[in-house]
Amino acid sequence: LCEEGFAYFSNVWNFNDTVIVLCSTSGNVLRLVEWEETEVSRVLLSLSIICVYFKILFYLRAFETSGPLVSMIIQIWKDMQSLVGIIALVIIGFSQAFWLLSEVDSDLPFSSIQDSFLNSYSFMLGGYDPTAFDGAPLQAWATFLSVVFMLVMNLLLLNLLIALMGNSYTVVQEK
């Protein structure tokens, strides 16, 4: 029974349908019980609506023009799951380092662990702020670490992602 359940949920479309049913049912039941919108019901219903629109991709597979694109999206996601884990580890590691270097000053963008993670993610996407560590006790070291982070993320890992996507594209085209 456990193997059958795992096989059922390993299909992205079955998992998506389950999330839709659970989130929309829970969110609406919560709205009825409380007789008003709550933050939890809004979160559940917002997740449900995103999954409903994602479900449209399932139906787009039937068309000649959009079918290969949907297959490519799914193949790319399957191929890059381990890379996403590696990227997450690098972001978490550097964000904690930036937080440790900035926690003494609450005005710095890395002064809390949440802000540090969000700003590290922004750094990864090219949102580098050269003044981010102004006033930090170890400003030069923090700036050096941010340059190393940008090099690792942008040059190595994101180029690896592009290479994986190219390989996935080739696999889908062959099918």
Coordinates of C-alpha atoms in Angstrom, one line a residue:
L1 CA 0.0 0.0 0.0
C2 CA 2.8 2.4 0.8
E3 CA 4.5 1.7 -2.5
E4 CA 1.3 2.4 -4.4
G5 CA 0.8 5.6 -2.5
F6 CA 4.3 6.7 -3.3
A7 CA 3.9 5.8 -6.9
Y8 CA 0.6 7.8 -7.0
F9 CA 2.2 10.9 -5.5
S10 CA 5.4 10.7 -7.6
N11 CA 3.3 11.7 -10.6
V12 CA 3.3 15.5 -10.6
W13 CA -0.3 15.8 -11.8
N14 CA -1.6 13.5 -9.1
F15 CA 0.3 15.4 -6.4
N16 CA -1.0 18.7 -7.9
D17 CA -4.6 17.4 -7.8
T18 CA -4.2 16.4 -4.2
V19 CA -2.8 19.8 -3.2
I20 CA -5.8 21.5 -4.9
V21 CA -8.4 19.3 -3.1
L22 CA -6.7 19.5 0.3
C23 CA -6.0 23.3 0.2
S24 CA -9.3 24.4 -1.3
T25 CA -11.3 22.2 1.0
S26 CA -9.3 23.2 4.2
G27 CA -9.4 26.9 3.3
N28 CA -13.1 26.9 2.6
V29 CA -13.9 24.9 5.7
L30 CA -11.8 27.3 7.8
R31 CA -13.7 30.2 6.3
L32 CA -17.0 28.6 7.2
V33 CA -16.0 27.8 10.7
E34 CA -14.5 31.2 11.4
W35 CA -17.2 33.1 9.5
E36 CA -14.5 35.3 8.1
E37 CA -11.3 35.3 6.1
T38 CA -8.2 34.3 8.1
E39 CA -4.6 34.4 7.2
V40 CA -4.4 30.6 7.1
S41 CA -7.5 30.4 4.8
R42 CA -6.0 32.9 2.5
V43 CA -2.7 31.1 2.4
L44 CA -4.4 27.8 1.7
L45 CA -6.7 29.2 -1.0
S46 CA -3.8 31.1 -2.7
L47 CA -1.8 27.9 -2.9
S48 CA -4.8 26.1 -4.3
I49 CA -5.4 28.7 -7.0
I50 CA -1.7 28.5 -8.1
C51 CA -2.1 24.8 -8.4
V52 CA -5.3 25.2 -10.4
Y53 CA -3.6 27.3 -12.9
F54 CA -0.7 24.9 -13.0
K55 CA -3.2 22.2 -13.8
I56 CA -3.9 24.0 -17.1
L57 CA -0.4 22.8 -18.2
F58 CA -1.8 19.2 -18.0
Y59 CA -4.4 20.1 -20.6
L60 CA -2.0 22.0 -22.8
R61 CA 0.0 18.8 -23.3
A62 CA -2.7 17.7 -25.8
F63 CA -1.9 20.4 -28.3
E64 CA 0.9 20.1 -30.9
T65 CA 2.4 23.5 -30.2
S66 CA 2.3 23.5 -26.4
G67 CA 2.7 19.8 -25.7
P68 CA 6.5 19.7 -26.2
L69 CA 6.9 22.8 -24.1
V70 CA 5.0 21.3 -21.2
S71 CA 7.1 18.1 -21.5
M72 CA 10.2 20.2 -21.5
I73 CA 9.2 22.1 -18.3
I74 CA 8.6 18.8 -16.5
Q75 CA 11.8 17.2 -17.8
I76 CA 13.8 20.3 -16.8
W77 CA 12.3 20.2 -13.3
K78 CA 13.2 16.5 -12.9
D79 CA 16.7 17.1 -14.1
M80 CA 17.4 20.1 -11.9
Q81 CA 16.1 18.9 -8.5
S82 CA 19.5 18.0 -7.1
L83 CA 21.0 21.2 -8.4
V84 CA 18.3 23.2 -6.6
G85 CA 19.3 21.4 -3.4
I86 CA 22.9 22.4 -3.9
I87 CA 22.0 26.0 -4.7
A88 CA 19.9 26.1 -1.5
L89 CA 22.8 24.8 0.6
V90 CA 25.1 27.5 -0.9
I91 CA 22.5 30.3 -0.3
I92 CA 21.9 29.1 3.3
G93 CA 25.6 28.9 4.1
F94 CA 26.5 32.3 2.7
S95 CA 23.3 33.9 4.1
Q96 CA 24.3 32.7 7.6
A97 CA 27.8 34.0 7.1
F98 CA 26.5 37.4 6.0
W99 CA 24.1 37.4 9.0
L100 CA 26.9 36.6 11.5
L101 CA 28.9 39.5 10.0
S102 CA 26.0 42.0 10.1
E103 CA 23.9 41.1 13.2
V104 CA 25.6 43.7 15.3
D105 CA 23.9 46.5 13.4
S106 CA 20.1 46.3 12.9
D107 CA 20.2 48.8 10.0
L108 CA 22.1 46.5 7.7
P109 CA 20.1 44.4 5.2
F110 CA 21.6 41.2 6.6
S111 CA 20.9 41.9 10.3
S112 CA 18.2 39.2 10.7
I113 CA 18.4 35.6 9.4
Q114 CA 15.2 36.1 7.3
D115 CA 16.6 39.3 5.7
S116 CA 19.9 37.7 5.2
F117 CA 18.4 34.8 3.3
L118 CA 16.2 37.0 1.2
N119 CA 19.1 39.4 0.4
S120 CA 21.4 36.5 -0.5
Y121 CA 18.8 35.2 -2.9
S122 CA 18.6 38.7 -4.3
F123 CA 22.4 38.7 -4.7
M124 CA 22.1 35.4 -6.6
L125 CA 19.7 37.0 -9.1
G126 CA 22.1 40.0 -9.6
G127 CA 20.7 42.4 -7.1
Y128 CA 24.1 43.1 -5.6
D129 CA 24.2 46.2 -3.4
P130 CA 27.8 47.4 -2.9
T131 CA 26.7 49.4 0.2
A132 CA 25.1 46.3 1.9
F133 CA 27.9 46.0 4.4
D134 CA 28.7 49.6 5.0
G135 CA 29.2 50.0 8.7
A136 CA 29.7 46.3 9.4
P137 CA 32.7 45.6 11.7
L138 CA 34.3 43.4 9.2
Q139 CA 33.2 45.2 6.1
A140 CA 36.1 44.2 3.8
W141 CA 35.7 40.5 4.7
A142 CA 32.0 40.7 4.2
T143 CA 32.5 42.4 0.8
F144 CA 35.0 39.7 -0.2
L145 CA 32.6 36.9 0.8
S146 CA 29.8 38.5 -1.2
V147 CA 32.1 38.6 -4.3
V148 CA 33.0 34.9 -3.8
F149 CA 29.3 34.2 -3.4
M150 CA 28.4 36.0 -6.7
L151 CA 31.2 34.1 -8.5
V152 CA 30.1 30.7 -7.2
M153 CA 26.4 31.3 -7.8
N154 CA 26.5 33.2 -11.1
L155 CA 29.4 31.6 -12.9
L156 CA 29.4 28.0 -11.6
L157 CA 25.9 27.0 -10.5
L158 CA 23.8 29.1 -12.8
N159 CA 25.9 28.0 -15.8
L160 CA 25.5 24.4 -14.7
L161 CA 21.7 25.0 -14.6
I162 CA 21.8 26.3 -18.2
A163 CA 23.8 23.3 -19.3
L164 CA 21.2 21.0 -17.6
M165 CA 18.4 22.8 -19.3
G166 CA 20.1 22.4 -22.7
N167 CA 20.5 18.7 -22.0
S168 CA 16.9 18.4 -20.9
Y169 CA 15.8 20.2 -24.1
T170 CA 17.8 17.6 -26.2
V171 CA 16.2 14.7 -24.4
V172 CA 12.6 16.1 -25.0
Q173 CA 13.4 16.8 -28.6
E174 CA 14.5 13.2 -29.1
K175 CA 11.3 11.9 -27.7

